[in-house]
Short mmCIF file of N, CA and C in Angstrom, two decimals:
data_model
loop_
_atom_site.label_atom_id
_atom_site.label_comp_id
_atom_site.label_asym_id
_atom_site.label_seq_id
_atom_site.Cartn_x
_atom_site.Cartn_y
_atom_site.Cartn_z
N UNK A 1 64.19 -47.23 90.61
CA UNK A 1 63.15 -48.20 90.68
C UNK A 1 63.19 -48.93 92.00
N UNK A 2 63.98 -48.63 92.75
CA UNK A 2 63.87 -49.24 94.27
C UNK A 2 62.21 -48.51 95.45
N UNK A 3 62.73 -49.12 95.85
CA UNK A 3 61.51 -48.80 96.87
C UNK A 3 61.43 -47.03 97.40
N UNK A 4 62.38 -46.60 97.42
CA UNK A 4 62.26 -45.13 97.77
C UNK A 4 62.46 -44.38 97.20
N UNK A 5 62.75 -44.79 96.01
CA UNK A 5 62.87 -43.41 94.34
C UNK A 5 61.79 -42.90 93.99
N UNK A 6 62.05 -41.32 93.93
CA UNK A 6 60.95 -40.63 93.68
C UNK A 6 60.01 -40.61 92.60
N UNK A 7 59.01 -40.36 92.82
CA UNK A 7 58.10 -40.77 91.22
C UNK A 7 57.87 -39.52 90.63
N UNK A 8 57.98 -39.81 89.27
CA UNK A 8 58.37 -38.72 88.06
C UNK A 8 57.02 -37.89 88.56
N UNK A 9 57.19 -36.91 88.42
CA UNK A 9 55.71 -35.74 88.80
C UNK A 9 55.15 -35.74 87.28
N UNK A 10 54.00 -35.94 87.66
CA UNK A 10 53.00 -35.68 86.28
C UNK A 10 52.21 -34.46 85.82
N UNK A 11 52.86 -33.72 85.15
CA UNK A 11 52.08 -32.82 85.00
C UNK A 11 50.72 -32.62 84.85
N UNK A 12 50.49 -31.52 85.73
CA UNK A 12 49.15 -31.02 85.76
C UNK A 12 48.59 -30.54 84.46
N UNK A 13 47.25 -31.41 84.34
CA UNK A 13 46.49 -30.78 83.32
C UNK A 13 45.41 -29.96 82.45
N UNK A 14 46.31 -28.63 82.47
CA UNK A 14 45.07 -27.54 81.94
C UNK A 14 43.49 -28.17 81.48
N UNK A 15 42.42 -27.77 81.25
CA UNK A 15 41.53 -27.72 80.24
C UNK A 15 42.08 -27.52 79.12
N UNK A 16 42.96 -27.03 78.90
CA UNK A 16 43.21 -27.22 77.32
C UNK A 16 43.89 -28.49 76.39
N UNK A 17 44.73 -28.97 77.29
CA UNK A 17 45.65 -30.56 77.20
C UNK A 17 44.62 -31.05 77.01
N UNK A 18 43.57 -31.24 77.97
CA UNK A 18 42.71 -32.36 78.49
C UNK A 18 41.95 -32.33 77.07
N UNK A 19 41.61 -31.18 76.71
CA UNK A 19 40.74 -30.65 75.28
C UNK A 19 41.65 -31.77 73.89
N UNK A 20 42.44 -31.39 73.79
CA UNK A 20 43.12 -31.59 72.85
C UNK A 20 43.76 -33.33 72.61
N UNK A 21 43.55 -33.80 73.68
CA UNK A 21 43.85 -35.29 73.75
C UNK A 21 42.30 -35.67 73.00
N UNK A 22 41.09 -35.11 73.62
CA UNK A 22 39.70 -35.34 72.86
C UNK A 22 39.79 -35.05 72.11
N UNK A 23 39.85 -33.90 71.51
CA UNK A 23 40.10 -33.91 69.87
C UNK A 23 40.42 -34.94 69.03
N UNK A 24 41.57 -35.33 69.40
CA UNK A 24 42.52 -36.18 68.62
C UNK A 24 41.82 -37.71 68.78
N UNK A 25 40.93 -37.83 69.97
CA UNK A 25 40.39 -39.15 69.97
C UNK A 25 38.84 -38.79 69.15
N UNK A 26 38.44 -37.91 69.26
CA UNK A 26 37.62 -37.56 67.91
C UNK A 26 37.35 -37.64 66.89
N UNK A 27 38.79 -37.22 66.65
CA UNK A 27 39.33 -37.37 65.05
C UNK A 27 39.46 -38.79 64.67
N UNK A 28 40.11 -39.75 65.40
CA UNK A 28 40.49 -40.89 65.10
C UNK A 28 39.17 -41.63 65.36
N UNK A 29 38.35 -41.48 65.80
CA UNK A 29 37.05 -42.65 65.69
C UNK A 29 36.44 -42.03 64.11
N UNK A 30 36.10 -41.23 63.51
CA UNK A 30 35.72 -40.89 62.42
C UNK A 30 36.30 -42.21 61.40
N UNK A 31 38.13 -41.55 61.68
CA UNK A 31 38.29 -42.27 60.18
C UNK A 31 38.66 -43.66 60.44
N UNK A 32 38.62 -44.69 62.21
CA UNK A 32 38.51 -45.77 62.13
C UNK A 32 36.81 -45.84 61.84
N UNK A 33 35.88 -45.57 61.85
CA UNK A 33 34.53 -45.80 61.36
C UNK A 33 34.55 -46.04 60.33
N UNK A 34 35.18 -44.44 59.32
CA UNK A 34 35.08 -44.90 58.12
C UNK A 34 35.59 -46.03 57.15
N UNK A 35 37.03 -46.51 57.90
CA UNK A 35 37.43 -47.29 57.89
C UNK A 35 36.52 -49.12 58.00
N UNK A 36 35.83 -48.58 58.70
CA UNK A 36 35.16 -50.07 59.20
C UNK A 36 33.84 -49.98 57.79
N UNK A 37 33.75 -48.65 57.78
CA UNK A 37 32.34 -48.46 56.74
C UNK A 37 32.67 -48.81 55.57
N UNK A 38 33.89 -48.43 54.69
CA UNK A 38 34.63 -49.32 53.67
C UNK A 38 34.85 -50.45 53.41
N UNK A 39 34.94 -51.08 54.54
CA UNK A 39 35.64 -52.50 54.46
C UNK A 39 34.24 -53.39 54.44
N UNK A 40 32.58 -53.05 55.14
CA UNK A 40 32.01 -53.11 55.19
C UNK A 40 30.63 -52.89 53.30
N UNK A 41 31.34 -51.79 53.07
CA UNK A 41 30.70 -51.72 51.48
C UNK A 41 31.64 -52.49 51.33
N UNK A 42 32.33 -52.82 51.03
CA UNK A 42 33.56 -54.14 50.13
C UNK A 42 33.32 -55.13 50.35
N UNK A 43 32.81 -55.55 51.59
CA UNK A 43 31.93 -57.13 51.92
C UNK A 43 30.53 -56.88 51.17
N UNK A 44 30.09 -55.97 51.51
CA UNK A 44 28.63 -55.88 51.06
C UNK A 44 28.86 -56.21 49.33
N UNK A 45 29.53 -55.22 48.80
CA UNK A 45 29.47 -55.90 47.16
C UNK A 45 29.97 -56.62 46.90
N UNK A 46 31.02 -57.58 47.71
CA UNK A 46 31.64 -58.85 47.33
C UNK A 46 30.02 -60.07 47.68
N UNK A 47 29.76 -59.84 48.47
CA UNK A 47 28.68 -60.59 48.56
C UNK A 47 27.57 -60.41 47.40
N UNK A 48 27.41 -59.79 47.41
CA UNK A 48 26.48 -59.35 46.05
C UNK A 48 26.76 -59.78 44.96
N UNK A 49 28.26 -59.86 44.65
CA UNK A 49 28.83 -59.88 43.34
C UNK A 49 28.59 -61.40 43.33
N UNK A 50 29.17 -62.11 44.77
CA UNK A 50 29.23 -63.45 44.88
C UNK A 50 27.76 -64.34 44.29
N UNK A 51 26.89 -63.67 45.17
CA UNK A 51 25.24 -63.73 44.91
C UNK A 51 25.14 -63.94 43.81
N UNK A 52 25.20 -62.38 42.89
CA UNK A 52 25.11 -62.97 41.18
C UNK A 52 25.88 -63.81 40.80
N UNK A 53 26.60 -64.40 41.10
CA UNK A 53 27.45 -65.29 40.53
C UNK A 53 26.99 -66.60 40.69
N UNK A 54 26.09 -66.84 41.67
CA UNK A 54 25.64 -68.02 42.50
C UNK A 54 23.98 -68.31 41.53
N UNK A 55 23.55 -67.06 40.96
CA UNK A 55 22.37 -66.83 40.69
C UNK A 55 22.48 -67.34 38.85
N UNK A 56 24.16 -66.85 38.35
CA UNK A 56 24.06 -66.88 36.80
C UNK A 56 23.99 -68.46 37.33
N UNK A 57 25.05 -68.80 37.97
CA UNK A 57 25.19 -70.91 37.78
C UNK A 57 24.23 -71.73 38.16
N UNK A 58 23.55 -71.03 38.58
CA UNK A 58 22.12 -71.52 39.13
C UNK A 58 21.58 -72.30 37.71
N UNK A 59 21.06 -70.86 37.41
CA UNK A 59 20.45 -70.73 36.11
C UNK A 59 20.73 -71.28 34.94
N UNK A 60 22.23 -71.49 34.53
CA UNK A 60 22.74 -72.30 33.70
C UNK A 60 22.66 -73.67 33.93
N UNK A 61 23.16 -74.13 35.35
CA UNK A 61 22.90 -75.77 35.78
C UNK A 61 21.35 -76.10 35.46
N UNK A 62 20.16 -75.29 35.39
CA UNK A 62 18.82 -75.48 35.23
C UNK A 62 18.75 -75.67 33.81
N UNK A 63 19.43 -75.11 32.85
CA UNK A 63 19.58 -75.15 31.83
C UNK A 63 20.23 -76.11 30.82
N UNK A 64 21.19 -76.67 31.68
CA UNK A 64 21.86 -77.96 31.60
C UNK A 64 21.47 -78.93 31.49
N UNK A 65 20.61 -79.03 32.63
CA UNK A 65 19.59 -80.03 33.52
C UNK A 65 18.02 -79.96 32.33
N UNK A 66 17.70 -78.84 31.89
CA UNK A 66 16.73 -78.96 30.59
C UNK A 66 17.21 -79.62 29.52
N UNK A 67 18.30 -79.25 28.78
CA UNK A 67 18.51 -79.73 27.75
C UNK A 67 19.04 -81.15 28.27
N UNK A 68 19.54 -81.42 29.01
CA UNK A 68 19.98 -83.30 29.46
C UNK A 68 18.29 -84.03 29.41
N UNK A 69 17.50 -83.44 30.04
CA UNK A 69 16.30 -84.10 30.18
C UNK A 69 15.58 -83.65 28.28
N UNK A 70 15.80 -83.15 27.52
CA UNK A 70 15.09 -82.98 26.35
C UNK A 70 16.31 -83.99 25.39
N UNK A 71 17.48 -84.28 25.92
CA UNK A 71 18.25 -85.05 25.05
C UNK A 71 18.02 -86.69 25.28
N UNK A 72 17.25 -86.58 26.83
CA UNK A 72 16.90 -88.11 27.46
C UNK A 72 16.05 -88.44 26.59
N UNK A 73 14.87 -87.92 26.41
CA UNK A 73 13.38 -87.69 25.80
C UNK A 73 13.82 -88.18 24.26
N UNK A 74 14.99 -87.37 23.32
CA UNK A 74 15.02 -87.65 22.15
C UNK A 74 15.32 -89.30 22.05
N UNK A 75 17.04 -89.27 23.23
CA UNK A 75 16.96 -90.76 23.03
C UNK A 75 16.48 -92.33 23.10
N UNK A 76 15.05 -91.80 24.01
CA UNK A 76 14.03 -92.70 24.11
C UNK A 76 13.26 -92.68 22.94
N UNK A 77 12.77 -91.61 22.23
CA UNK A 77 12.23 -91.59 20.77
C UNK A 77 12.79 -92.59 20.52
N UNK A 78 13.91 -91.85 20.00
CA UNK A 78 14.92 -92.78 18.78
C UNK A 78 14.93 -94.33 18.84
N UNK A 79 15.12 -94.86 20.32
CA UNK A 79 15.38 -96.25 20.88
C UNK A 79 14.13 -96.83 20.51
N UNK A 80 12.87 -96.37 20.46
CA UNK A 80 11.45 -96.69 20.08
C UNK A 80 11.61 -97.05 18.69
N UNK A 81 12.21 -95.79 18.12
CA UNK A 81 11.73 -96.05 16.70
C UNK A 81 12.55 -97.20 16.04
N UNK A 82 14.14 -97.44 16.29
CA UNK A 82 15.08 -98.15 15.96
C UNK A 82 14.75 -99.74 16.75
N UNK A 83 13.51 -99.73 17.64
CA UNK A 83 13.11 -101.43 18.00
C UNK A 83 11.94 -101.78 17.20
N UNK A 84 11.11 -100.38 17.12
CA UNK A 84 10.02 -100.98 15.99
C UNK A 84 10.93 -101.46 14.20
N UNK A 85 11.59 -100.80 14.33
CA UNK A 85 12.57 -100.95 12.57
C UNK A 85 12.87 -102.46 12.62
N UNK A 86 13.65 -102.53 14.22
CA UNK A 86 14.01 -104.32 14.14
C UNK A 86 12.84 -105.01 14.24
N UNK A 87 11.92 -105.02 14.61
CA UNK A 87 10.74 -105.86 14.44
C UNK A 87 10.40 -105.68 13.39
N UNK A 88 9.99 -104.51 12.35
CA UNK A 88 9.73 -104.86 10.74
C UNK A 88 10.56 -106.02 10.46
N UNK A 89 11.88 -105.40 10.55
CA UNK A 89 13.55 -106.37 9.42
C UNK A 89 12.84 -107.48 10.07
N UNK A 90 12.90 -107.87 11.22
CA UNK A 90 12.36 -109.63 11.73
C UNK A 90 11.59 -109.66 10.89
N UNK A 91 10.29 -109.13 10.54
CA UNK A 91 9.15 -110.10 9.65
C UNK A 91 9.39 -110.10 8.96
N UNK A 92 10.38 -109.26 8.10
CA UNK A 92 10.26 -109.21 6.70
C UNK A 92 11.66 -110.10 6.60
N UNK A 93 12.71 -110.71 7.77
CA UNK A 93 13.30 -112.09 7.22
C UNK A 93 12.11 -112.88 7.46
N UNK A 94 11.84 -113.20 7.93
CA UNK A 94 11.01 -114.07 8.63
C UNK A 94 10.37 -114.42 7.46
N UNK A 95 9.87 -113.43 6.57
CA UNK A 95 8.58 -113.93 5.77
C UNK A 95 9.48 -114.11 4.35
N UNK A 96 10.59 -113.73 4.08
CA UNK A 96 11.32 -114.14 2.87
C UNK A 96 12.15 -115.54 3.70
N UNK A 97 12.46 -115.44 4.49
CA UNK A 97 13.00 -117.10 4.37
C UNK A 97 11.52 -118.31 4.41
N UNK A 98 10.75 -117.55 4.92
CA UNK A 98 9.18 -118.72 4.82
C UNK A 98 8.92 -118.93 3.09
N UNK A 99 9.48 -118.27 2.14
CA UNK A 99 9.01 -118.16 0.95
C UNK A 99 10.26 -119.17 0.07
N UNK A 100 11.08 -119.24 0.88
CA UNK A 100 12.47 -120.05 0.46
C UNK A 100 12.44 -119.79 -1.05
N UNK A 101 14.06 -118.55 -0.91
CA UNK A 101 13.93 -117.91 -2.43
C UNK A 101 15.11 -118.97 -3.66
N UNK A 102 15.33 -119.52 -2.34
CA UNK A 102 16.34 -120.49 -3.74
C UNK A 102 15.17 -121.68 -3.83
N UNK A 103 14.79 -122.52 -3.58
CA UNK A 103 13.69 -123.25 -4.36
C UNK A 103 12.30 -122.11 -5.10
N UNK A 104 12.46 -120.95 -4.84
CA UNK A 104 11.89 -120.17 -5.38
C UNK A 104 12.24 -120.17 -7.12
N UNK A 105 13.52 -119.59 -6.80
CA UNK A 105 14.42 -119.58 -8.04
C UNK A 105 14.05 -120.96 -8.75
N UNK A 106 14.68 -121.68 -8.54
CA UNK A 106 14.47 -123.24 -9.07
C UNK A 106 13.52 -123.61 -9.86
N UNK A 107 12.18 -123.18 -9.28
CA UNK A 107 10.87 -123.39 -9.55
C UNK A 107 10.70 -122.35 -11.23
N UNK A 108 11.35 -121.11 -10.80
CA UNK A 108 11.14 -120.06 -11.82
C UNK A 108 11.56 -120.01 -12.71
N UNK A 109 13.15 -120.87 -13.01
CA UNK A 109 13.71 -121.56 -14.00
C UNK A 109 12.84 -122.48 -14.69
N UNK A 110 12.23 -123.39 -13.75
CA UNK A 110 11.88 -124.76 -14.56
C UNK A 110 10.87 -124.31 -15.26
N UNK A 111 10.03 -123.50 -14.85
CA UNK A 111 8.74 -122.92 -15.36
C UNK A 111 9.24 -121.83 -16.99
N UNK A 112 10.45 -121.33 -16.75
CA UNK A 112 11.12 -120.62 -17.99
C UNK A 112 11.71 -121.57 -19.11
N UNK A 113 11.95 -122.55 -18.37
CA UNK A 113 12.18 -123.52 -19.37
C UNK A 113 11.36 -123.78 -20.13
N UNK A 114 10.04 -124.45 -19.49
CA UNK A 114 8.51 -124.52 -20.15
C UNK A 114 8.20 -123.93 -20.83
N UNK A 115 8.21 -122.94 -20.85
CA UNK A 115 7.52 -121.82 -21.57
C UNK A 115 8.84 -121.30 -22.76
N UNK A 116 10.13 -121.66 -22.53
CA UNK A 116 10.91 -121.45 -23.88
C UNK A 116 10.68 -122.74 -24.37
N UNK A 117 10.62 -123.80 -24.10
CA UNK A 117 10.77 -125.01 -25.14
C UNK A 117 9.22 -124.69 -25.56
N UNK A 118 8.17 -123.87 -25.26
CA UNK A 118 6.67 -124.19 -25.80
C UNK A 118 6.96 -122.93 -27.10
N UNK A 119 7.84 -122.43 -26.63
CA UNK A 119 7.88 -120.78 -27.70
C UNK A 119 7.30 -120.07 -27.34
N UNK A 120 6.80 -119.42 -25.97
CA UNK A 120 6.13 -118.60 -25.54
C UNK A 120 6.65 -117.30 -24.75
N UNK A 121 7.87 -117.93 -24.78
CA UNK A 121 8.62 -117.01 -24.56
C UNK A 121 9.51 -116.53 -25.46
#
């Protein structure tokens, strides 16, 4: 490796060497292609697969999202119907304490009295 050592002679190369190194680089772009073409379908249906997968949760969150909005809907019914109920119960205390059932009573006694001391009852 010094400055005046002779350099290894390189053999001369037939057409046929020269042939055969192509070959072999021939050969090897095929099956790195195919190589790349595999790995390439394997993205391609991972993506796909991914896709449907993206497409079922889609569809279910929409579905989710329906029945949440048809369960909103019921519980506004319900809240309707359970404030009209408390506004009946209000009138209907409302209108039995306006009737005041213990001087009610009272009254219904004295009047039973009447009518047993007359014998009419």
């Amino acid at each position: 490796m010094g400055w005046f050592s002779r350099k290894k002679e390189e053999p001369i190369q037939n057409g046929t060497e020269a042939d055969d190194e192509d070959e072999e680089s021939e050969e090897q772009k095929p099956i790195v292609s195919g190589n790349i073409e595999a790995e390439l379908t394997k993205m391609k249906s991972s993506l796909e697969a991914l896709n449907e997968v993206r497409k079922a949760n889609a569809e279910q969150f929409t579905r989710i999202s329906e029945q949440i909005g048809e369960l909103r809907g019921a519980l506004m019914d319900t809240n309707k119907a359970v404030g009209s109920i408390e506004v009946a119960a209000t009138k209907a205390v409302d209108m039995v304490n306006s009737v005041q059932p213990d001087k009610l009573m009272i009254e219904v006694r004295k009047s039973d009295g009447r009518w047993r001391h007359l014998g009419l009852i």
